[in-house]
Every structure is written in structure tokens, then in C-alpha cells.
mmCIF file of C-alpha atoms in Angstrom:
data_model
loop_
_atom_site.group_PDB
_atom_site.id
_atom_site.type_symbol
_atom_site.label_atom_id
_atom_site.label_comp_id
_atom_site.label_asym_id
_atom_site.label_seq_id
_atom_site.Cartn_x
_atom_site.Cartn_y
_atom_site.Cartn_z
ATOM 1 C CA VAL F 1 0.000 0.000 0.000
ATOM 2 C CA SER F 2 1.320 3.462 -0.906
ATOM 3 C CA GLN F 3 1.406 5.672 2.199
ATOM 4 C CA SER F 4 2.624 9.190 2.875
ATOM 5 C CA ARG F 5 5.983 9.155 4.676
ATOM 6 C CA TYR F 6 7.245 12.741 4.382
ATOM 7 C CA TYR F 7 5.674 16.019 3.303
ATOM 8 C CA SER F 8 6.906 19.594 3.060
ATOM 9 C CA ASN F 9 5.275 22.915 2.231
ATOM 10 C CA PHE F 10 7.022 25.814 0.517
ATOM 11 C CA ARG F 11 6.185 28.953 -1.423
ATOM 12 C CA SER F 12 7.405 29.875 -4.875
ATOM 13 C CA LEU F 13 8.248 33.577 -4.894
ATOM 14 C CA LYS F 14 8.108 33.787 -8.704
ATOM 15 C CA ALA F 15 4.761 32.030 -9.054
ATOM 16 C CA ASN F 16 3.492 33.486 -5.749
ATOM 17 C CA THR F 17 1.991 30.063 -5.024
ATOM 18 C CA ASN F 18 2.130 27.606 -2.129
ATOM 19 C CA TYR F 19 3.245 24.084 -2.992
ATOM 20 C CA THR F 20 3.305 20.749 -1.201
ATOM 21 C CA VAL F 21 5.801 18.016 -1.999
ATOM 22 C CA GLU F 22 5.023 14.577 -0.616
ATOM 23 C CA ILE F 23 7.017 11.339 -0.579
ATOM 24 C CA PHE F 24 4.980 8.117 -0.582
ATOM 25 C CA GLU F 25 6.300 4.687 0.381
ATOM 26 C CA LEU F 26 5.043 1.246 -0.602
ATOM 27 C CA SER F 27 4.688 -0.511 2.755
ATOM 28 C CA ALA F 28 2.479 -3.136 4.361
ATOM 29 C CA VAL F 29 3.131 -1.537 7.767
ATOM 30 C CA ALA F 30 1.196 1.580 8.768
ATOM 31 C CA ILE F 31 3.267 4.782 8.460
ATOM 32 C CA THR F 32 2.713 8.118 10.188
ATOM 33 C CA ALA F 33 3.520 10.996 7.817
ATOM 34 C CA GLN F 34 6.258 13.321 9.062
ATOM 35 C CA GLN F 35 6.602 16.981 8.111
ATOM 36 C CA ILE F 36 10.091 17.950 6.939
ATOM 37 C CA ARG F 37 11.822 21.125 5.757
ATOM 38 C CA GLY F 38 13.458 22.029 2.486
ATOM 39 C CA ASP F 39 16.317 24.467 1.981
ATOM 40 C CA ALA F 40 16.178 27.694 -0.052
ATOM 41 C CA SER F 41 15.538 25.730 -3.262
ATOM 42 C CA PRO F 42 13.439 22.803 -2.032
ATOM 43 C CA PHE F 43 12.149 21.443 -5.349
ATOM 44 C CA ILE F 44 13.247 21.962 -8.954
ATOM 45 C CA VAL F 45 11.681 20.317 -12.026
ATOM 46 C CA GLU F 46 14.342 19.552 -14.626
ATOM 47 C CA TRP F 47 13.847 19.000 -18.364
ATOM 48 C CA PRO F 48 16.915 17.408 -19.997
ATOM 49 C CA ALA F 49 18.181 18.856 -23.244
ATOM 50 C CA ILE F 50 16.753 17.310 -26.412
ATOM 51 C CA ASP F 51 19.438 16.379 -28.929
ATOM 52 C CA ASN F 52 16.946 15.702 -31.705
ATOM 53 C CA LYS F 53 13.641 17.507 -32.214
ATOM 54 C CA LEU F 54 12.147 14.132 -33.261
ATOM 55 C CA GLN F 55 13.312 12.337 -30.121
ATOM 56 C CA PRO F 56 10.413 9.932 -29.404
ATOM 57 C CA VAL F 57 10.485 9.722 -25.582
ATOM 58 C CA ARG F 58 11.047 12.870 -23.519
ATOM 59 C CA GLY F 59 11.118 12.498 -19.771
ATOM 60 C CA SER F 60 11.632 14.991 -16.978
ATOM 61 C CA GLY F 61 13.130 14.805 -13.528
ATOM 62 C CA CYS F 62 13.324 16.685 -10.287
ATOM 63 C CA LYS F 63 15.846 17.695 -7.660
ATOM 64 C CA MET F 64 14.847 17.944 -4.012
ATOM 65 C CA ASN F 65 16.965 19.663 -1.384
ATOM 66 C CA LEU F 66 15.785 18.584 2.071
ATOM 67 C CA VAL F 67 17.105 19.570 5.487
ATOM 68 C CA SER F 68 18.109 16.618 7.650
ATOM 69 C CA GLN F 69 17.195 17.852 11.114
ATOM 70 C CA THR F 70 18.827 14.855 12.781
ATOM 71 C CA ASP F 71 21.851 12.746 11.898
ATOM 72 C CA ARG F 72 21.086 10.545 8.845
ATOM 73 C CA GLN F 73 17.358 11.292 9.015
ATOM 74 C CA PHE F 74 16.751 10.256 5.380
ATOM 75 C CA LEU F 75 18.969 7.186 5.215
ATOM 76 C CA GLY F 76 15.833 5.028 5.020
ATOM 77 C CA LEU F 77 15.116 6.458 1.561
ATOM 78 C CA TYR F 78 18.008 4.437 0.169
ATOM 79 C CA THR F 79 16.722 1.203 -1.386
ATOM 80 C CA ALA F 80 17.312 -1.008 -4.417
ATOM 81 C CA ASP F 81 13.562 -1.017 -5.165
ATOM 82 C CA PHE F 82 13.323 1.835 -7.649
ATOM 83 C CA LYS F 83 9.498 2.018 -7.430
ATOM 84 C CA LYS F 84 9.248 1.977 -3.630
ATOM 85 C CA PHE F 85 9.170 5.767 -3.160
ATOM 86 C CA ARG F 86 6.937 8.072 -5.221
ATOM 87 C CA ILE F 87 7.120 11.867 -5.243
ATOM 88 C CA ASP F 88 4.083 14.119 -5.736
ATOM 89 C CA LEU F 89 4.268 17.886 -6.225
ATOM 90 C CA LYS F 90 1.014 19.814 -6.134
ATOM 91 C CA ILE F 91 -0.370 23.225 -5.378
ATOM 92 C CA THR F 92 -1.235 23.205 -1.687
ATOM 93 C CA GLY F 93 -4.875 22.217 -1.260
ATOM 94 C CA ALA F 94 -5.216 20.827 -4.790
ATOM 95 C CA GLY F 95 -6.578 17.334 -5.186
ATOM 96 C CA SER F 96 -4.130 15.967 -7.742
ATOM 97 C CA PRO F 97 -0.412 16.611 -8.380
ATOM 98 C CA PHE F 98 0.899 18.311 -11.498
ATOM 99 C CA TRP F 99 4.237 16.466 -11.274
ATOM 100 C CA SER F 100 4.647 12.901 -10.049
ATOM 101 C CA GLY F 101 7.475 10.432 -10.329
ATOM 102 C CA TYR F 102 9.779 8.044 -8.543
ATOM 103 C CA LEU F 103 12.629 8.812 -6.172
ATOM 104 C CA ASP F 104 16.043 7.835 -7.494
ATOM 105 C CA SER F 105 16.580 5.750 -4.380
ATOM 106 C CA GLU F 106 19.663 3.823 -5.510
ATOM 107 C CA GLN F 107 21.944 6.830 -5.049
ATOM 108 C CA TYR F 108 22.339 8.476 -1.673
ATOM 109 C CA SER F 109 25.076 10.586 -0.098
ATOM 110 C CA GLU F 110 25.407 12.972 2.810
ATOM 111 C CA PRO F 111 28.352 14.513 4.692
ATOM 112 C CA PHE F 112 29.870 12.688 7.664
ATOM 113 C CA THR F 113 31.057 15.985 9.114
ATOM 114 C CA GLU F 114 27.540 17.275 9.845
ATOM 115 C CA ILE F 115 25.340 16.118 12.712
ATOM 116 C CA ASP F 116 22.066 17.956 12.158
ATOM 117 C CA ASN F 117 20.363 20.658 10.073
ATOM 118 C CA TYR F 118 22.304 19.940 6.883
ATOM 119 C CA THR F 119 21.023 19.674 3.302
ATOM 120 C CA VAL F 120 20.624 16.340 1.553
ATOM 121 C CA SER F 121 19.860 16.314 -2.181
ATOM 122 C CA PHE F 122 17.682 13.752 -3.961
ATOM 123 C CA SER F 123 16.747 13.283 -7.605
ATOM 124 C CA GLY F 124 13.644 11.813 -9.145
ATOM 125 C CA THR F 125 12.245 10.825 -12.525
ATOM 126 C CA VAL F 126 8.790 11.195 -14.019
ATOM 127 C CA GLY F 127 8.964 7.482 -14.775
ATOM 128 C CA LEU F 128 9.833 7.325 -18.473
ATOM 129 C CA ALA F 129 13.507 6.733 -17.672
ATOM 130 C CA LEU F 130 12.523 3.504 -15.922
ATOM 131 C CA LEU F 131 11.428 2.023 -19.258
ATOM 132 C CA ASP F 132 15.116 1.363 -19.976
ATOM 133 C CA ARG F 133 15.095 -1.035 -17.029
ATOM 134 C CA PHE F 134 11.972 -2.975 -17.970
ATOM 135 C CA SER F 135 12.159 -5.793 -20.498
ATOM 136 C CA TYR F 136 9.192 -6.177 -22.829
ATOM 137 C CA LEU F 137 7.715 -9.069 -20.882
ATOM 138 C CA GLN F 138 4.489 -9.745 -19.037
ATOM 139 C CA ASP F 139 4.387 -9.514 -15.244
ATOM 140 C CA ASP F 140 4.911 -13.269 -14.932
ATOM 141 C CA GLY F 141 8.019 -13.092 -17.138
ATOM 142 C CA SER F 142 6.393 -14.613 -20.218
ATOM 143 C CA LYS F 143 6.506 -13.043 -23.671
ATOM 144 C CA PHE F 144 3.791 -10.948 -25.251
ATOM 145 C CA THR F 145 2.501 -12.921 -28.223
ATOM 146 C CA GLY F 146 0.294 -12.529 -31.273
ATOM 147 C CA ILE F 147 -0.490 -9.782 -33.749
ATOM 148 C CA VAL F 148 -1.963 -6.833 -31.850
ATOM 149 C CA THR F 149 -2.628 -3.115 -32.340
ATOM 150 C CA GLN F 150 0.075 -0.591 -31.594
ATOM 151 C CA TRP F 151 -2.317 0.849 -29.004
ATOM 152 C CA GLU F 152 -2.102 -2.398 -27.043
ATOM 153 C CA ILE F 153 1.698 -2.287 -27.217
ATOM 154 C CA LEU F 154 1.628 1.285 -25.873
ATOM 155 C CA GLN F 155 -0.455 0.018 -22.968
ATOM 156 C CA ASN F 156 1.986 -2.804 -22.291
ATOM 157 C CA CYS F 157 4.865 -0.322 -22.019
ATOM 158 C CA LEU F 158 3.222 2.524 -20.109
ATOM 159 C CA ASN F 159 1.608 0.172 -17.593
ATOM 160 C CA LYS F 160 5.115 -0.799 -16.493
ATOM 161 C CA ILE F 161 5.584 2.686 -15.008
ATOM 162 C CA GLY F 162 2.716 2.192 -12.591
ATOM 163 C CA ILE F 163 1.505 5.814 -12.386
ATOM 164 C CA ALA F 164 -2.094 6.413 -13.509
ATOM 165 C CA ARG F 165 -2.239 9.195 -16.091
ATOM 166 C CA ASP F 166 -4.676 10.217 -18.830
ATOM 167 C CA ILE F 167 -3.350 10.059 -22.385
ATOM 168 C CA TYR F 168 -3.741 12.955 -24.845
ATOM 169 C CA VAL F 169 -3.176 11.968 -28.495
ATOM 170 C CA GLY F 170 -2.924 14.527 -31.285
ATOM 171 C CA LEU F 171 -1.197 13.438 -34.496
ATOM 172 C CA SER F 172 -1.166 14.810 -38.026
ATOM 173 C CA THR F 173 -0.455 11.405 -39.620
ATOM 174 C CA THR F 174 -3.425 9.668 -41.233
ATOM 175 C CA ILE F 175 -4.001 6.400 -43.090
ATOM 176 C CA PRO F 176 -5.080 6.949 -46.722
ATOM 177 C CA ASP F 177 -8.351 5.237 -47.686
ATOM 178 C CA TYR F 178 -9.042 4.235 -44.068
ATOM 179 C CA PHE F 179 -11.490 5.954 -41.748
ATOM 180 C CA ILE F 180 -10.394 6.305 -38.133
ATOM 181 C CA ASP F 181 -13.290 6.634 -35.675
ATOM 182 C CA THR F 182 -13.387 9.614 -33.327
ATOM 183 C CA ASP F 183 -12.710 7.326 -30.361
ATOM 184 C CA GLN F 184 -9.638 5.791 -32.035
ATOM 185 C CA THR F 185 -6.173 6.849 -33.147
ATOM 186 C CA ILE F 186 -3.813 5.641 -35.835
ATOM 187 C CA PHE F 187 -2.360 3.321 -33.190
ATOM 188 C CA HIS F 188 -5.729 1.528 -32.981
ATOM 189 C CA ARG F 189 -5.697 0.785 -36.732
ATOM 190 C CA THR F 190 -2.078 -0.332 -37.109
ATOM 191 C CA TYR F 191 -1.114 -3.895 -36.220
ATOM 192 C CA VAL F 192 2.251 -5.326 -35.219
ATOM 193 C CA ASP F 193 3.475 -8.822 -34.417
ATOM 194 C CA ASN F 194 4.788 -8.932 -30.849
ATOM 195 C CA ALA F 195 7.483 -11.331 -32.050
ATOM 196 C CA ASN F 196 9.261 -8.331 -33.616
ATOM 197 C CA TYR F 197 10.424 -7.285 -30.162
ATOM 198 C CA TYR F 198 12.318 -10.503 -29.389
ATOM 199 C CA ASN F 199 15.550 -11.480 -31.092
ATOM 200 C CA GLU F 200 16.520 -14.874 -32.521
ATOM 201 C CA ASP F 201 17.575 -16.063 -29.069
ATOM 202 C CA GLY F 202 14.269 -15.008 -27.527
ATOM 203 C CA ASP F 203 15.744 -12.040 -25.648
ATOM 204 C CA PRO F 204 13.315 -9.090 -25.332
ATOM 205 C CA GLU F 205 13.883 -5.445 -26.154
ATOM 206 C CA THR F 206 13.516 -2.873 -23.398
ATOM 207 C CA CYS F 207 10.127 -1.186 -23.073
ATOM 208 C CA ARG F 208 11.704 2.144 -23.987
ATOM 209 C CA LYS F 209 13.090 0.687 -27.223
ATOM 210 C CA VAL F 210 9.687 -0.802 -28.079
ATOM 211 C CA LEU F 211 7.932 2.487 -27.328
ATOM 212 C CA GLU F 212 10.387 4.439 -29.471
ATOM 213 C CA GLU F 213 9.874 2.089 -32.419
ATOM 214 C CA ILE F 214 6.109 2.564 -32.191
ATOM 215 C CA LEU F 215 6.345 6.371 -32.163
ATOM 216 C CA ARG F 216 9.244 6.995 -34.556
ATOM 217 C CA PRO F 217 7.511 6.124 -37.895
ATOM 218 C CA TYR F 218 4.945 8.879 -37.268
ATOM 219 C CA GLY F 219 7.481 11.495 -36.165
ATOM 220 C CA ALA F 220 5.630 11.351 -32.834
ATOM 221 C CA PHE F 221 6.992 12.009 -29.373
ATOM 222 C CA LEU F 222 5.767 11.303 -25.854
ATOM 223 C CA PHE F 223 6.111 13.525 -22.797
ATOM 224 C CA VAL F 224 4.383 14.127 -19.462
ATOM 225 C CA GLU F 225 2.750 17.485 -18.711
ATOM 226 C CA ASN F 226 0.503 18.275 -15.718
ATOM 227 C CA GLU F 227 0.446 14.547 -14.924
ATOM 228 C CA ASN F 228 -0.921 13.580 -18.344
ATOM 229 C CA TYR F 229 0.795 11.687 -21.136
ATOM 230 C CA PHE F 230 0.925 13.617 -24.407
ATOM 231 C CA ILE F 231 1.591 11.882 -27.729
ATOM 232 C CA THR F 232 1.904 14.382 -30.563
ATOM 233 C CA ASP F 233 4.162 15.623 -33.367
ATOM 234 C CA LEU F 234 5.649 18.892 -34.592
ATOM 235 C CA ASN F 235 2.941 19.526 -37.181
ATOM 236 C CA THR F 236 0.242 19.282 -34.530
ATOM 237 C CA THR F 237 1.987 21.439 -31.916
ATOM 238 C CA LEU F 238 2.655 24.138 -34.536
ATOM 239 C CA SER F 239 -0.905 24.028 -35.837
ATOM 240 C CA ASN F 240 -2.680 27.358 -36.281
ATOM 241 C CA ALA F 241 -6.098 25.782 -35.928
ATOM 242 C CA GLU F 242 -8.618 28.033 -34.246
ATOM 243 C CA GLY F 243 -8.713 27.263 -30.522
ATOM 244 C CA GLY F 244 -5.603 25.098 -30.747
ATOM 245 C CA PRO F 245 -4.937 21.620 -32.110
ATOM 246 C CA SER F 246 -7.384 18.830 -31.366
ATOM 247 C CA PHE F 247 -6.472 16.027 -28.972
ATOM 248 C CA GLN F 248 -8.283 12.794 -28.177
ATOM 249 C CA VAL F 249 -8.251 12.094 -24.453
ATOM 250 C CA PHE F 250 -8.106 8.561 -23.067
ATOM 251 C CA ALA F 251 -8.522 7.663 -19.396
ATOM 252 C CA ASP F 252 -5.786 5.925 -17.429
ATOM 253 C CA ASP F 253 -7.327 2.570 -18.413
ATOM 254 C CA PHE F 254 -6.772 3.573 -22.086
ATOM 255 C CA THR F 255 -10.490 3.913 -22.906
ATOM 256 C CA TYR F 256 -11.682 6.929 -24.883
ATOM 257 C CA SER F 257 -13.095 9.847 -22.854
ATOM 258 C CA TYR F 258 -13.522 12.924 -25.065
ATOM 259 C CA THR F 259 -11.869 15.219 -27.625
ATOM 260 C CA THR F 260 -10.560 18.622 -26.659
ATOM 261 C CA GLU F 261 -8.517 21.535 -27.969
ATOM 262 C CA TRP F 262 -5.133 22.204 -26.411
ATOM 263 C CA THR F 263 -3.415 25.560 -26.122
ATOM 264 C CA ASN F 264 0.160 25.862 -27.320
ATOM 265 C CA ASN F 265 1.039 28.361 -24.583
ATOM 266 C CA LEU F 266 2.536 26.238 -21.812
ATOM 267 C CA TYR F 267 4.383 28.843 -19.741
ATOM 268 C CA ASP F 268 4.760 32.562 -19.237
ATOM 269 C CA LEU F 269 8.204 33.596 -20.471
ATOM 270 C CA ALA F 270 8.305 36.190 -17.680
ATOM 271 C CA TYR F 271 9.196 33.344 -15.328
ATOM 272 C CA LEU F 272 12.540 33.041 -17.081
ATOM 273 C CA GLY F 273 13.677 36.352 -15.625
ATOM 274 C CA ILE F 274 15.984 38.136 -18.067
ATOM 275 C CA ALA F 275 15.234 37.123 -21.657
ATOM 276 C CA ASP F 276 17.904 37.418 -24.345
ATOM 277 C CA SER F 277 16.858 39.463 -27.361
ATOM 278 C CA SER F 278 19.171 37.623 -29.747
ATOM 279 C CA ALA F 279 18.215 34.582 -31.801
ATOM 280 C CA ARG F 280 19.847 32.044 -34.116
ATOM 281 C CA LEU F 281 18.787 30.447 -37.372
ATOM 282 C CA ASN F 282 19.677 26.756 -37.463
ATOM 283 C CA VAL F 283 19.443 24.564 -40.554
ATOM 284 C CA LEU F 284 19.390 20.831 -39.866
ATOM 285 C CA GLY F 285 20.325 18.097 -42.279
ATOM 286 C CA VAL F 286 17.388 16.247 -43.777
ATOM 287 C CA VAL F 287 16.980 12.511 -44.231
ATOM 288 C CA ASN F 288 16.580 11.285 -47.801
ATOM 289 C CA LYS F 289 17.418 7.629 -47.236
ATOM 290 C CA GLN F 290 16.050 5.210 -44.707
ATOM 291 C CA VAL F 291 17.868 2.022 -43.745
ATOM 292 C CA ILE F 292 15.529 -0.734 -42.615
ATOM 293 C CA LYS F 293 17.160 -3.476 -40.598
ATOM 294 C CA TYR F 294 15.360 -6.703 -39.871
ATOM 295 C CA SER F 295 15.875 -10.357 -39.196
ATOM 296 C CA PRO F 296 14.087 -12.803 -41.518
ATOM 297 C CA TYR F 297 13.754 -15.241 -38.641
ATOM 298 C CA ARG F 298 11.992 -14.545 -35.386
ATOM 299 C CA GLU F 299 13.102 -17.905 -33.942
ATOM 300 C CA THR F 300 16.391 -19.812 -33.983
ATOM 301 C CA THR F 301 14.483 -22.730 -35.530
ATOM 302 C CA VAL F 302 13.077 -21.552 -38.851
ATOM 303 C CA LEU F 303 10.431 -24.251 -39.206
ATOM 304 C CA ASP F 304 9.719 -27.275 -37.031
ATOM 305 C CA PHE F 305 6.910 -29.023 -38.900
ATOM 306 C CA SER F 306 5.847 -32.553 -39.799
ATOM 307 C CA ALA F 307 2.799 -33.072 -41.997
ATOM 308 C CA ASN F 308 2.357 -36.619 -40.714
ATOM 309 C CA THR F 309 1.602 -35.344 -37.196
ATOM 310 C CA ASP F 310 0.190 -31.910 -38.002
ATOM 311 C CA PHE F 311 -2.593 -32.749 -40.475
ATOM 312 C CA THR F 312 -5.723 -34.123 -38.794
ATOM 313 C CA GLY F 313 -9.165 -35.462 -39.607
ATOM 314 C CA THR F 314 -10.116 -38.334 -41.893
ATOM 315 C CA PRO F 315 -8.234 -38.110 -45.196
ATOM 316 C CA SER F 316 -9.457 -39.104 -48.626
ATOM 317 C CA SER F 317 -7.002 -40.867 -50.941
ATOM 318 C CA THR F 318 -6.380 -40.684 -54.682
ATOM 319 C CA ASN F 319 -4.029 -43.115 -56.421
ATOM 320 C CA HIS F 320 -1.817 -41.989 -59.292
ATOM 321 C CA GLY F 321 0.210 -43.961 -61.799
ATOM 322 C CA THR F 322 0.663 -47.699 -62.143
ATOM 323 C CA ALA F 323 2.828 -50.170 -60.274
ATOM 324 C CA PRO F 324 5.639 -50.218 -59.564
ATOM 325 C CA THR F 325 5.824 -46.388 -59.858
ATOM 326 C CA ASP F 326 2.368 -45.562 -58.490
ATOM 327 C CA TRP F 327 1.875 -43.148 -55.577
ATOM 328 C CA THR F 328 -0.996 -41.926 -53.364
ATOM 329 C CA GLU F 329 -2.235 -38.424 -52.652
ATOM 330 C CA LYS F 330 -3.871 -38.071 -49.207
ATOM 331 C CA GLN F 331 -6.164 -35.068 -48.750
ATOM 332 C CA TRP F 332 -6.548 -33.913 -45.110
ATOM 333 C CA PRO F 333 -9.313 -31.520 -43.978
ATOM 334 C CA TYR F 334 -7.513 -29.873 -41.022
ATOM 335 C CA SER F 335 -4.123 -28.645 -39.798
ATOM 336 C CA ASN F 336 -2.912 -27.680 -36.322
ATOM 337 C CA THR F 337 -0.523 -25.070 -37.751
ATOM 338 C CA TRP F 338 -1.835 -23.763 -41.061
ATOM 339 C CA GLU F 339 -5.120 -22.132 -41.968
ATOM 340 C CA LYS F 340 -6.882 -22.480 -45.307
ATOM 341 C CA PHE F 341 -8.964 -19.697 -46.833
ATOM 342 C CA THR F 342 -10.690 -21.615 -49.640
ATOM 343 C CA ALA F 343 -12.428 -24.998 -50.065
ATOM 344 C CA ALA F 344 -9.031 -26.650 -50.392
ATOM 345 C CA TYR F 345 -7.280 -29.353 -48.414
ATOM 346 C CA PHE F 346 -3.905 -30.241 -46.944
ATOM 347 C CA CYS F 347 -2.004 -32.793 -48.935
ATOM 348 C CA THR F 348 0.604 -35.499 -48.254
ATOM 349 C CA LEU F 349 2.160 -37.645 -50.956
ATOM 350 C CA VAL F 350 2.859 -41.286 -50.168
ATOM 351 C CA GLY F 351 5.137 -43.502 -52.240
ATOM 352 C CA ILE F 352 7.238 -40.789 -53.882
#
């Protein structure tokens, strides 16, 4: 059960707003929440630099600076379970957080020379970074199998994070000659074989790699904003549509909720303080060739098949030729492996 272990209140002088940061712990034992103090910069949301404007997965992190009022007060936050401690940041009094993630609990340091009232720094991640640590496997360790929609594969990956968020999808890519319902996206109409995400030895890709390969063909990218997942592309975010670009909203169980318009204005630039008046024009190289790499075999054994054991039912027989060079054609109605689409049959030849 996730329970509140620590909480701290602070005020942002720039935003003139009171905030509450809370650390939750997964524990079967009842925990009494303890109020703690932060230093002059108690909580900072960090957005890493983006090397490529088409980078498919874009996470964020945080840095917390907490005051240890007693010697090694926060040593219990060190653990090898990277989903044990969750961080929520919200406006004080608000019902839901606008930033939530996991404490980077595998790294911890503090000075030996201090006894009390010293600052200890922690980092956290919105959760997308954890996808590098999850293999594309089911909870019981078995493989995902079958041909499924890309929407189902998105669910498989995002469910690994374990934080309930709504999903906003706004993409400019369409499928020619196919109608996509208002409660569906292009991911609902595109199918992929799960076997693509396991190599010849059966080893799985990471969930981040799988997620990137789903998004990349559409020029799409995923990020978290105000505790919602956004899946969009440059054409949509730069749209001049009246009221803003249109987004389909799906609940945290991935079912369709409604369609809405989304404003492109995320922040007030005044919060940056001093703004530089200079600007640069950058020209990036374009891509005119695409290299597609694939393996023709999804298994180390290309085909393990025997018609004598696979074909079933009662066969009919037709004899051909004359002795001693005659042979028999057996026509079987069913197969355990293959599927027939016409009024045909499965055939074995005896005596050849």
C-alpha cells in the first residue's frame, strides 16, 4: 500500500503560489507521515536537453533539497527497489499533483562531518527513464505474443511505469483510404506482431526501445505534462487551428473519454527572468534515405513441422500412376498449424 511518509510545504516567490511536496512509500506496515523542511531551493523540475527535435520519448526529472534535522534522518530512503518511493508535487490544497514520479533511491550521499540541520539532495524521474530497465515481458516473465494493435503495445509499455495518467493523443499522420473513428487513433488501426520485439535467441527489447519504435515512424513524441501523457508531433503542436490543435483524451485505463482543444502556450516567459533578445537560425540536415534493418527469422528454428503429425481429420485418398511407380495423394481436412482460406485441403504424398 502506498502511504505518505514525508511532506513539506514551501512557497514559490516567482509564481506566488504555495506548494506541497510529498514522498509516498510502498509498505504493508502503517506509516505516520512526518513533516520535513526544504532548503532555499526545495524542489526543482528539470527537463533534460533534447538532442533531436524528433526524439520519441522525452522524460523529466526533479531535484529535491531537504534539510536533515537529525543525523542521517533520510537514510531510510536508500533502497534497491526503484518504485518503492513516489514523489508528488502539487499546489497546496489541490486534489491531484501536477508532477509525479519516482525517487532515485539507488543513489544516496550525505556529509559525515555534519550532525544535524544539513542539506541532503535527492533526484527523481517522471517514470519514463525507468522504461530502460523494464524488459518487454508480461508480469509473470512470459513473452507478449500474437499480432496486436500498436495501441495495445503502448499500454503494455506505459503500464510498467505504474503511475495512472490520462493520455492525450494529437497526431497529423493519417491512413489513406481508411477511416479512423473519433474514439480511435492511428495506433488503434495499425497492427504489429509482438514477435518483432524478441531477437533470434528469444531475448526481449527494453520497453523504452519498443515504445520508441512505435512512435518513430509517425514522427511522434511522448512527454508528461501536468500529470498527463501527451503523444503528438511537430505539425500538430505548430498548428494554427482556431482554438488550438485537437487532442483525443483517453482515461488511465486507455479507454476513450472525449476530444478537446489544447493551447500551445505552456508557460509565461516572464518566469525566465531576463530574456535574451538575440536569436539564431539553425538549418538541420534532412533525411533522404532510410535504412531498414530486420531479421528474416523470429526464432532460432526456422520451421519445425511434420505433416504426418500436423494434419488431422479423416483423409481421402487418390491413387496416381501404375505399379511399380504408383503413388498416393492423401487429402486432409484440417491442420494444427496452417489455416486455409478456400475450399481446399492439406495434402501429403505417399510412395514418392
